[in-house]
Coordinates of C-alpha atoms and ligand atoms in Angstrom, one line a residue:
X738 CA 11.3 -2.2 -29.7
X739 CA 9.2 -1.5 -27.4
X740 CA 6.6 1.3 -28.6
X741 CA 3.1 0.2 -27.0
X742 CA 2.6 -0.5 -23.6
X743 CA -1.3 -2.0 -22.0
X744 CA -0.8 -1.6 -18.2
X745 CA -3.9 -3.5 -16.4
X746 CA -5.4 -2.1 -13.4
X747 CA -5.5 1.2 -12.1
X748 CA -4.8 1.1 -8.5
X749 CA -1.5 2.8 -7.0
X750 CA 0.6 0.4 -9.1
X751 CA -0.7 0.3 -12.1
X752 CA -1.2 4.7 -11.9
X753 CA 3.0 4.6 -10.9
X754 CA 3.8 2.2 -13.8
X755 CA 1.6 4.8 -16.2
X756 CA 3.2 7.9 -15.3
X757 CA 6.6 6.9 -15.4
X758 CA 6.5 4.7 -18.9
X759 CA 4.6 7.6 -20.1
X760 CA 7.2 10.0 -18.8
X761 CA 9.9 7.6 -20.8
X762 CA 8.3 8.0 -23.9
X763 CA 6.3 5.0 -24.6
X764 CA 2.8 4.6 -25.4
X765 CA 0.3 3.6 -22.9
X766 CA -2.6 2.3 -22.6
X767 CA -3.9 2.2 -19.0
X768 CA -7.2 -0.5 -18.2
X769 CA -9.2 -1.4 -15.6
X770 CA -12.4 -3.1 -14.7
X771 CA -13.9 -0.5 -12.3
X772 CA -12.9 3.4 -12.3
X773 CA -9.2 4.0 -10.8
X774 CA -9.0 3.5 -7.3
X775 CA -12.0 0.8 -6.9
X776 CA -9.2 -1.7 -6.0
X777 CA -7.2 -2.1 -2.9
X778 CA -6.2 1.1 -3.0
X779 CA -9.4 2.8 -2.6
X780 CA -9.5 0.8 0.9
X781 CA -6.1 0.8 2.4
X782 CA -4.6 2.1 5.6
X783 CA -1.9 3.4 3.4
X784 CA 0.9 4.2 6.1
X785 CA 3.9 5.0 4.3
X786 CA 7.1 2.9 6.2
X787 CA 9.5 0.1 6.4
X788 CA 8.6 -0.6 10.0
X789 CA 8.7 -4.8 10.1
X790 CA 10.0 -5.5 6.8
X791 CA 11.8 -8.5 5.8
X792 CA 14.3 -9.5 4.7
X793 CA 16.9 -6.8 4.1
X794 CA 16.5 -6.0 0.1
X795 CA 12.7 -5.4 1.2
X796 CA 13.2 -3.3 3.5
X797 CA 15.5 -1.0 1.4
X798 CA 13.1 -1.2 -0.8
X799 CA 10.5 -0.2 0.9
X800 CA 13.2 2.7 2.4
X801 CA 13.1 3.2 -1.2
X802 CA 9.8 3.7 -2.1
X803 CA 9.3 6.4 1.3
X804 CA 11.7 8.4 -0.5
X805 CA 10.1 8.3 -3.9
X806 CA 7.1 9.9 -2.4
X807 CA 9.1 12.4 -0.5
X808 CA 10.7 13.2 -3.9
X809 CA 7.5 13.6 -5.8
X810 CA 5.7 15.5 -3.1
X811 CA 8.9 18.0 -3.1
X812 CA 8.4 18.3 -6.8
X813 CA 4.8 18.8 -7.3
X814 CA 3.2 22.5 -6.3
X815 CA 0.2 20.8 -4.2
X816 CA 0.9 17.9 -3.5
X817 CA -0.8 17.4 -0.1
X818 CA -1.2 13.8 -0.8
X819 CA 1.8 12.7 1.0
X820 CA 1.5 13.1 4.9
X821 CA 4.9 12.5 6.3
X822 CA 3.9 12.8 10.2
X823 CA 5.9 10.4 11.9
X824 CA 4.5 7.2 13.7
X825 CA 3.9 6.6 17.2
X826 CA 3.8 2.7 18.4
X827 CA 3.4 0.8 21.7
X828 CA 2.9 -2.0 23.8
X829 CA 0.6 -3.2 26.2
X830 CA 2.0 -6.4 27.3
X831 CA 5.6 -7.5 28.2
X832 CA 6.0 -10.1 25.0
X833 CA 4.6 -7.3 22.6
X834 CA 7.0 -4.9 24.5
X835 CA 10.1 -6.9 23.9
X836 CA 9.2 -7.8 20.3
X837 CA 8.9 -4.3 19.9
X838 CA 12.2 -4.0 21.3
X839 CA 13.8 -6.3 18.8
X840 CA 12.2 -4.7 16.2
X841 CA 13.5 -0.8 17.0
X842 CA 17.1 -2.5 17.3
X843 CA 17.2 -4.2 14.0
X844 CA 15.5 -0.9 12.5
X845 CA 18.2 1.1 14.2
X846 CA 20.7 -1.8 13.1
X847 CA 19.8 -0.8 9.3
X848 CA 20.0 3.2 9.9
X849 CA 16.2 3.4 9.8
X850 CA 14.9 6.7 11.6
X851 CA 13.2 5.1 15.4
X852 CA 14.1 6.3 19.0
X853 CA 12.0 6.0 22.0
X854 CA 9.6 8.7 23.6
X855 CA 8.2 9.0 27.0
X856 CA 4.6 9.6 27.9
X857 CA 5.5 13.5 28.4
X858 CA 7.1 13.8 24.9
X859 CA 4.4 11.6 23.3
X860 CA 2.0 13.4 24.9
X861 CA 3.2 17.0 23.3
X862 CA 2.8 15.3 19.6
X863 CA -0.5 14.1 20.1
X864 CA -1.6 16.1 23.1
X865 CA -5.4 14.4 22.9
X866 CA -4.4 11.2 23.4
X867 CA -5.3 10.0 27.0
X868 CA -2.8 9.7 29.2
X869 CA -3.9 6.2 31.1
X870 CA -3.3 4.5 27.8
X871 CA 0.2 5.2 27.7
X872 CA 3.2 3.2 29.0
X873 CA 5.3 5.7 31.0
X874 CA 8.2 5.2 28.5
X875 CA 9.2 3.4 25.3
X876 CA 6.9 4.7 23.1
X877 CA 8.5 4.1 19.5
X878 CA 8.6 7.1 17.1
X879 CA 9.5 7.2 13.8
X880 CA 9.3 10.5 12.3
X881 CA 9.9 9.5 8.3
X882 CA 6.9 7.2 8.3
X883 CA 3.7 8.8 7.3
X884 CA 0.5 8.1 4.9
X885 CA -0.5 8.7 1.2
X886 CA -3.9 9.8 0.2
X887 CA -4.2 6.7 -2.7
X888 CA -7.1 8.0 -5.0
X889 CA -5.3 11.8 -4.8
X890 CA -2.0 10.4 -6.1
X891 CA -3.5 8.2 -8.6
X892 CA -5.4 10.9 -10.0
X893 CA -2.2 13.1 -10.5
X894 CA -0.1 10.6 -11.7
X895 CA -3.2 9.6 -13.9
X896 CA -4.1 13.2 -15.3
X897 CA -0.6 13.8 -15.7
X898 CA 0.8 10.9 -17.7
X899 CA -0.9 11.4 -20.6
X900 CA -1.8 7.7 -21.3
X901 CA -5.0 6.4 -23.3
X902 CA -7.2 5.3 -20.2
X903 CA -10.0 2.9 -20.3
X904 CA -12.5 2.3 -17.5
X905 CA -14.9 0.0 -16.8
X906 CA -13.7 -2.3 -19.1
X907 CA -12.4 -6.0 -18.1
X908 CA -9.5 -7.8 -19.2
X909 CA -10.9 -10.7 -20.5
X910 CA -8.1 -12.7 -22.8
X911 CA -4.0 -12.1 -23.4
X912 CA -3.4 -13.3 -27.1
X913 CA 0.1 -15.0 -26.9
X914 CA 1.9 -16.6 -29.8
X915 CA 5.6 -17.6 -30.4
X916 CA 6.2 -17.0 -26.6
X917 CA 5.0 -13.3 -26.6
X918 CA 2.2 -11.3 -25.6
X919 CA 0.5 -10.0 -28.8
X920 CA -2.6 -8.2 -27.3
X921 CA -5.4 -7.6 -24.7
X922 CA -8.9 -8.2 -25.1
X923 CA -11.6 -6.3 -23.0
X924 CA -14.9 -7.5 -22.4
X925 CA -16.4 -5.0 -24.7
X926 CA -14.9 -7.1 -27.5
X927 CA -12.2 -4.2 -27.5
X928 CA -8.9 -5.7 -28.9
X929 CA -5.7 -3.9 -28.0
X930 CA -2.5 -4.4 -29.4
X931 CA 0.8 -4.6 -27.0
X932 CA 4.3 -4.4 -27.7
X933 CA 4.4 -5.1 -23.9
X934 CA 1.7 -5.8 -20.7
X935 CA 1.9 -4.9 -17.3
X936 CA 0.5 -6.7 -14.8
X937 CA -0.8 -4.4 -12.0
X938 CA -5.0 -6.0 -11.2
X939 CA -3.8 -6.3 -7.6
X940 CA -5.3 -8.9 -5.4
X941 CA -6.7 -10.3 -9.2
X942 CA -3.4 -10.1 -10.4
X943 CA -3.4 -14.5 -10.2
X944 CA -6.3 -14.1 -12.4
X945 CA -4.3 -12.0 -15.0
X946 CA -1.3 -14.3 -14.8
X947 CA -3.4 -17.0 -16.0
X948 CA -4.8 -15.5 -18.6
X949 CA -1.3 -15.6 -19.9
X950 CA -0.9 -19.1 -18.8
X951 CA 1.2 -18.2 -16.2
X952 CA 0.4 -19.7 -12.5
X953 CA 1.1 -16.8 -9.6
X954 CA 0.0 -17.6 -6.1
X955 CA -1.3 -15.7 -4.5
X956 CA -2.9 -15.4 -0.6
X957 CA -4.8 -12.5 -0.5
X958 CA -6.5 -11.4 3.1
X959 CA -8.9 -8.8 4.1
X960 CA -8.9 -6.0 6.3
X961 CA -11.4 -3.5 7.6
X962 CA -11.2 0.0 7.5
X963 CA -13.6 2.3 9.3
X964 CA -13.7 6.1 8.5
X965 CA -15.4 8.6 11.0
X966 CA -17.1 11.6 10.7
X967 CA -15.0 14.9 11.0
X968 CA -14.2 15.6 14.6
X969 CA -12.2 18.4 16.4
X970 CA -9.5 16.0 17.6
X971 CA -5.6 16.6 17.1
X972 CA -4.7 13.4 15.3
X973 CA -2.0 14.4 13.1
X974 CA -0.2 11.4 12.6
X975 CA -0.2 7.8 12.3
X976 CA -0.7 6.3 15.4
X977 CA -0.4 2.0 16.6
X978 CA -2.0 1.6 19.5
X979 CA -2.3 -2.1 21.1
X980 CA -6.0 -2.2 20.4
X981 CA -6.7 0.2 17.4
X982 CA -4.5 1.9 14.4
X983 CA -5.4 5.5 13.4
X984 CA -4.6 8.2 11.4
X985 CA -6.0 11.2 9.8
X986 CA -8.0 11.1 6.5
X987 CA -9.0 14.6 5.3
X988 CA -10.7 17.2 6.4
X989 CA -11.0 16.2 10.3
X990 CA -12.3 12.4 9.5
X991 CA -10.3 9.7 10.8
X992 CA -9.7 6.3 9.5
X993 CA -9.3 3.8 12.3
X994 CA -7.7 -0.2 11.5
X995 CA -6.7 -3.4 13.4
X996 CA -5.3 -7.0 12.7
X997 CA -7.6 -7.9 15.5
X998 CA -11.1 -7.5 13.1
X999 CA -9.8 -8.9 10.0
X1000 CA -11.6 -12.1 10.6
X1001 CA -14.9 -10.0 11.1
X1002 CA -15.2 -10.3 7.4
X1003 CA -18.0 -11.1 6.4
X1004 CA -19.4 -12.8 2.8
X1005 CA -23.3 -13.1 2.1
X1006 CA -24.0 -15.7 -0.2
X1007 CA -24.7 -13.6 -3.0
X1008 CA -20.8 -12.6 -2.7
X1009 CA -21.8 -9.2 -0.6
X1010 CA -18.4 -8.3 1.4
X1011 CA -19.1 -6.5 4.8
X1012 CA -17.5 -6.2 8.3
X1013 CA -19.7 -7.9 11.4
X1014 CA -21.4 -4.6 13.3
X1015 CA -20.0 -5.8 16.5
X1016 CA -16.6 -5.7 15.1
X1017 CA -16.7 -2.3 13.7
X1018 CA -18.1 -1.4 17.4
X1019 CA -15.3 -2.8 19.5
X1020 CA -12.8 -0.9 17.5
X1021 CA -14.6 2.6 17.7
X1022 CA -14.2 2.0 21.5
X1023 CA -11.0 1.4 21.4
X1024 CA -10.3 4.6 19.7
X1025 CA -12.5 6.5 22.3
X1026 CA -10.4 5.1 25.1
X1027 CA -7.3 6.5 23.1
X1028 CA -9.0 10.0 21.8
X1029 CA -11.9 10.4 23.9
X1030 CA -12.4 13.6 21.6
X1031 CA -13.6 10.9 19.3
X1032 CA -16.9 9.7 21.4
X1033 CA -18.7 12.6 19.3
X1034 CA -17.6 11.0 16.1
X1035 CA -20.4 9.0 13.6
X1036 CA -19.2 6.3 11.5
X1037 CA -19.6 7.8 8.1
X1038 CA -18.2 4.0 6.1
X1039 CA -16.8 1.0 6.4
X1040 CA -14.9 -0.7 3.9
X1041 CA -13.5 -4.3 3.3
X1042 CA -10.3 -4.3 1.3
X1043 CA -8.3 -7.4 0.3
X1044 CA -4.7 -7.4 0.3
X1045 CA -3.0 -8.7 -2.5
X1046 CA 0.0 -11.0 -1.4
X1047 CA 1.9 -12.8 -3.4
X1048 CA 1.9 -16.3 -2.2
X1049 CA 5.5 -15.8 0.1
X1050 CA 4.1 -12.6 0.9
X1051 CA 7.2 -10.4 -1.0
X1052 CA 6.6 -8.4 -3.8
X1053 CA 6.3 -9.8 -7.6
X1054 CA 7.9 -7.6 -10.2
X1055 CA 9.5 -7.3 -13.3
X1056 CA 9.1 -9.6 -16.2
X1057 CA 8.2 -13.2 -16.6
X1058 CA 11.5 -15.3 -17.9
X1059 CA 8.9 -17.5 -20.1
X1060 CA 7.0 -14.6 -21.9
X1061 CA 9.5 -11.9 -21.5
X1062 CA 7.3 -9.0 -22.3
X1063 CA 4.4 -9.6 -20.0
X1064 CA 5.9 -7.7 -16.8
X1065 CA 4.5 -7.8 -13.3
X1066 CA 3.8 -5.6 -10.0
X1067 CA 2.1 -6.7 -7.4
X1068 CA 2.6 -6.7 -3.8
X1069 CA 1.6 -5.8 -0.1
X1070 CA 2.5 -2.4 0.9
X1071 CA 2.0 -1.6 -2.5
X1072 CA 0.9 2.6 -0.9
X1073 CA 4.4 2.5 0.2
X1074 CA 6.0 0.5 -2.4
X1075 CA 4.3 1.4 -5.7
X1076 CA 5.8 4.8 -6.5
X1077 CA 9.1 3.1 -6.4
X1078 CA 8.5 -0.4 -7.5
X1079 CA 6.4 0.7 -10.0
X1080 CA 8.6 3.1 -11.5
X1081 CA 11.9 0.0 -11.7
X1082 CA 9.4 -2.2 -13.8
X1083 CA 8.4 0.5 -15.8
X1084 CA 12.4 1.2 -16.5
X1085 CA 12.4 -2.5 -17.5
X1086 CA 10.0 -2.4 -19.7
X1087 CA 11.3 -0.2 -22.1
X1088 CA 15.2 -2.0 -21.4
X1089 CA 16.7 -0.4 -18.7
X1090 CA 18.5 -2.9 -16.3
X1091 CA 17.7 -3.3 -13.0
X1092 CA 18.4 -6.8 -12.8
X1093 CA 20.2 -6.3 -9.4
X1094 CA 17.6 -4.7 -7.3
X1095 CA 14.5 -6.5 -9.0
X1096 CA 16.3 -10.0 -8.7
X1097 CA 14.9 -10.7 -5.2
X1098 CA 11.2 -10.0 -6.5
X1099 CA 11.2 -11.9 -9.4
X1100 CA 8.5 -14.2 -10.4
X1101 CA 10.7 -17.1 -11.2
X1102 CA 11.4 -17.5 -7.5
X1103 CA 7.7 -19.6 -7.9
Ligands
LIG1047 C1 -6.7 -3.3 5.1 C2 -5.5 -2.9 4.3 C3 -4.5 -2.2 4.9 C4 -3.4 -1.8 4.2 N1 -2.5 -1.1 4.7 C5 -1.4 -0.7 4.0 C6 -0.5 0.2 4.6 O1 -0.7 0.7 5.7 N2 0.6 0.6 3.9 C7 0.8 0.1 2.6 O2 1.9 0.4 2.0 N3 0.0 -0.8 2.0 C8 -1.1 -1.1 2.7 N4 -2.1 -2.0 2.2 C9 -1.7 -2.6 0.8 C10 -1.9 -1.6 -0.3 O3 -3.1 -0.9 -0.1 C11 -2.0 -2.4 -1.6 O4 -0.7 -3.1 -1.8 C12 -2.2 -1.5 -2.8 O5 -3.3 -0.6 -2.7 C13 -2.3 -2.4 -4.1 O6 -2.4 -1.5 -5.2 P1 -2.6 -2.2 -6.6 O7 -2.6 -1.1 -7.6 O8 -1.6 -3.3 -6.8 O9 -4.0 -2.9 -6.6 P2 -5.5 -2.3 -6.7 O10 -5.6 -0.9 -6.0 O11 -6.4 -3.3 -6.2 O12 -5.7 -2.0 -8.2 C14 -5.8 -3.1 -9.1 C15 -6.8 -2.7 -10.2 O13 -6.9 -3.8 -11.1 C16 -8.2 -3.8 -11.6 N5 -8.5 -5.1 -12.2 C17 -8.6 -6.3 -11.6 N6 -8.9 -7.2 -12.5 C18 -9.0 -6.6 -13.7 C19 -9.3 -7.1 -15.0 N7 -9.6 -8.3 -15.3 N8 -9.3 -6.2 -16.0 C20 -9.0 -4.9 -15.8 N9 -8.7 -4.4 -14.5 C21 -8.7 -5.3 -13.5 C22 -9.1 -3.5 -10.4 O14 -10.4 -3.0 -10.8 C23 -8.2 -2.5 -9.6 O15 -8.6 -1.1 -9.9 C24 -3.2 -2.3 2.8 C25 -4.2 -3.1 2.2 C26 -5.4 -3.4 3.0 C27 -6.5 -4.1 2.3

């Protein structure tokens, strides 16, 4: 029986997996090398949706994990974590315009919320936007997507669960013996003892894998997210521009994102991690050509995070077949995905069966 439960990392994932074994009735013990929220999902874009996913059972499940947060956010007095303003998206050239195309047909194919605006109705959503850099018409919206606030989740899922939490402490060894997990040890020489482990170390969650002698690919990239200082511009939801994503991010910042930088990563050669200046640059002026509002704006940070991707970029979760009680979730979209994801793994920890909606995830697959 399942009585003792060490979930490693406390990003989203590992904060969703917490909170709902906790809520189950098992005992947790929730670890991570940093403080929660030092991970991925303290730099993350975290847009809530299921707007490109493939195949099929990913996309219901990410469907699936939009409506977990919807659900929690209904049930928790103050949760103003969970943003769910919609998502405007665009192209600027005819083969982006008709893979955009293809894409609002399969999502309308599947039921997923997505119709077209024109300038005029785009325009009263986000009435700051310039004009010149819209299309006249076929402007996607879809009004379910949205974005979570990451570290304000995991702290209520975190301060609510109840667990045993451990911070700043590394997972440094998994004892296994007979073809079972047996404990944890931290790098404080800490020992702790597991009925089951949980696997949630994000873009190191190859690293933890291994520890266990168990091989999970993984091909992690970075991104770079730039957050501004508060300006007086209506941004009120998340917006995909051709040249520059945006969205709000508390108290009149925004936090601005592209594909186009990720290669501006940057790695000293004592290991420092930062984004090339001119990078950062090109994709402030791109948001000034979308929100001129914005020209008044500072940089206030700029943060590299690294995306942990499974090595065929889907989602790994659930348990192991050869040690059957060291568990896993990982994934991309993990913001969207966690609350959800998180929350079946957890189930299957303590013997629930969700065989049929976790058998496309499942580690074996490598
Ligand atoms: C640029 C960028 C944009 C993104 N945009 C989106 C988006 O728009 N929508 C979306 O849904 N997702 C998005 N993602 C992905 C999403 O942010 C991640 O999937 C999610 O944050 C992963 O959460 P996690 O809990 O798995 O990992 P993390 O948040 O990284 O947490 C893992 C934790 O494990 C700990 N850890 C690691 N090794 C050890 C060890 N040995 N011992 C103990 N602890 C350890 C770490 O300290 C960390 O706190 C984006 C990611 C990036 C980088």
């Amino acid at each position: 029986m399942v009585e003792q439960v060490v979930v490693i990392g406390a990003g989203v994932y590992g904060a969703a997996v917490t909170a709902e074994l906790a809520r189950r009735g098992a005992r947790v013990t929730v670890v991570d090398a940093g403080a929660p929220s030092d991970g991925t999902s303290g730099a993350t874009f975290s847009w809530t949706n299921s707007n490109d996913k493939a195949p099929r059972p990913y996309h219901d499940l990410n469907v699936a994990g939009m409506e977990a947060h919807r659900k929690l956010a209904s049930e928790v007095p103050g949760s103003d974590w969970y943003h769910e303003g919609g998502n405007l998206d665009w192209a600027a050239d005819d083969s982006a315009r008709e893979k955009l195309r293809r894409n609002v047909e399969t999502r309308k194919s599947y039921g997923y919320e997505v119709r077209w605006l024109t300038r005029e109705e785009a325009l009263r959503l986000e009435p700051d936007i310039n004009p010149d850099e819209l299309p006249a018409d076929e402007i996607a919206y879809y009004p379910t997507e949205g974005w979570i606030e990451p570290t304000r989740l995991i702290g209520h899922l975190l301060s609510t669960a109840g667990a045993e939490q451990i911070w700043h402490d590394a997972v440094t060894g998994i004892e296994v013996t007979d073809g079972k997990v047996r404990s944890v040890q931290l790098a404080s020489g800490r020992k702790l003892p597991a009925d089951a482990v949980v696997n949630c170390a994000g873009p190191r969650a190859g690293d933890i894998a291994q520890l266990a002698g168990l091989n999970l690919p993984m091909q992690n990239t970075r991104g770079v997210l730039i957050y501004t200082s508060p300006v007086a511009v209506a941004v009120t939801r998340v917006i995909h521009a051709p040249h520059v994503h945006l969205r709000p991010d508390g108290a009149g910042r925004l936090l601005l994102h592209t594909h186009d930088v990720d290669d501006a990563v940057q790695v000293s050669p004592t290991g420092e991690i930062s984004a090339d200046p001119a990078a950062v640059e090109k994709v402030i002026e791109a948001g000034i050509s979308l929100y001129p509002g914005i020209r008044g704006a500072t940089v206030e940070s700029v943060r590299v995070g690294e995306r942990p991707i499974p090595g065929d970029g889907l989602p790994v979760l659930g348990r192991a077949p050869e040690l059957p009680n060291f568990h896993f979730a990982v994934s991309h979209s993990g913001a969207t995905l966690s609350l959800y994801a998180g929350g079946l793994v957890a189930a299957e920890v303590l013997g629930e069966d969700h065989s049929e909606e976790l058998a496309p995830f499942r580690f074996e697959r490598f």
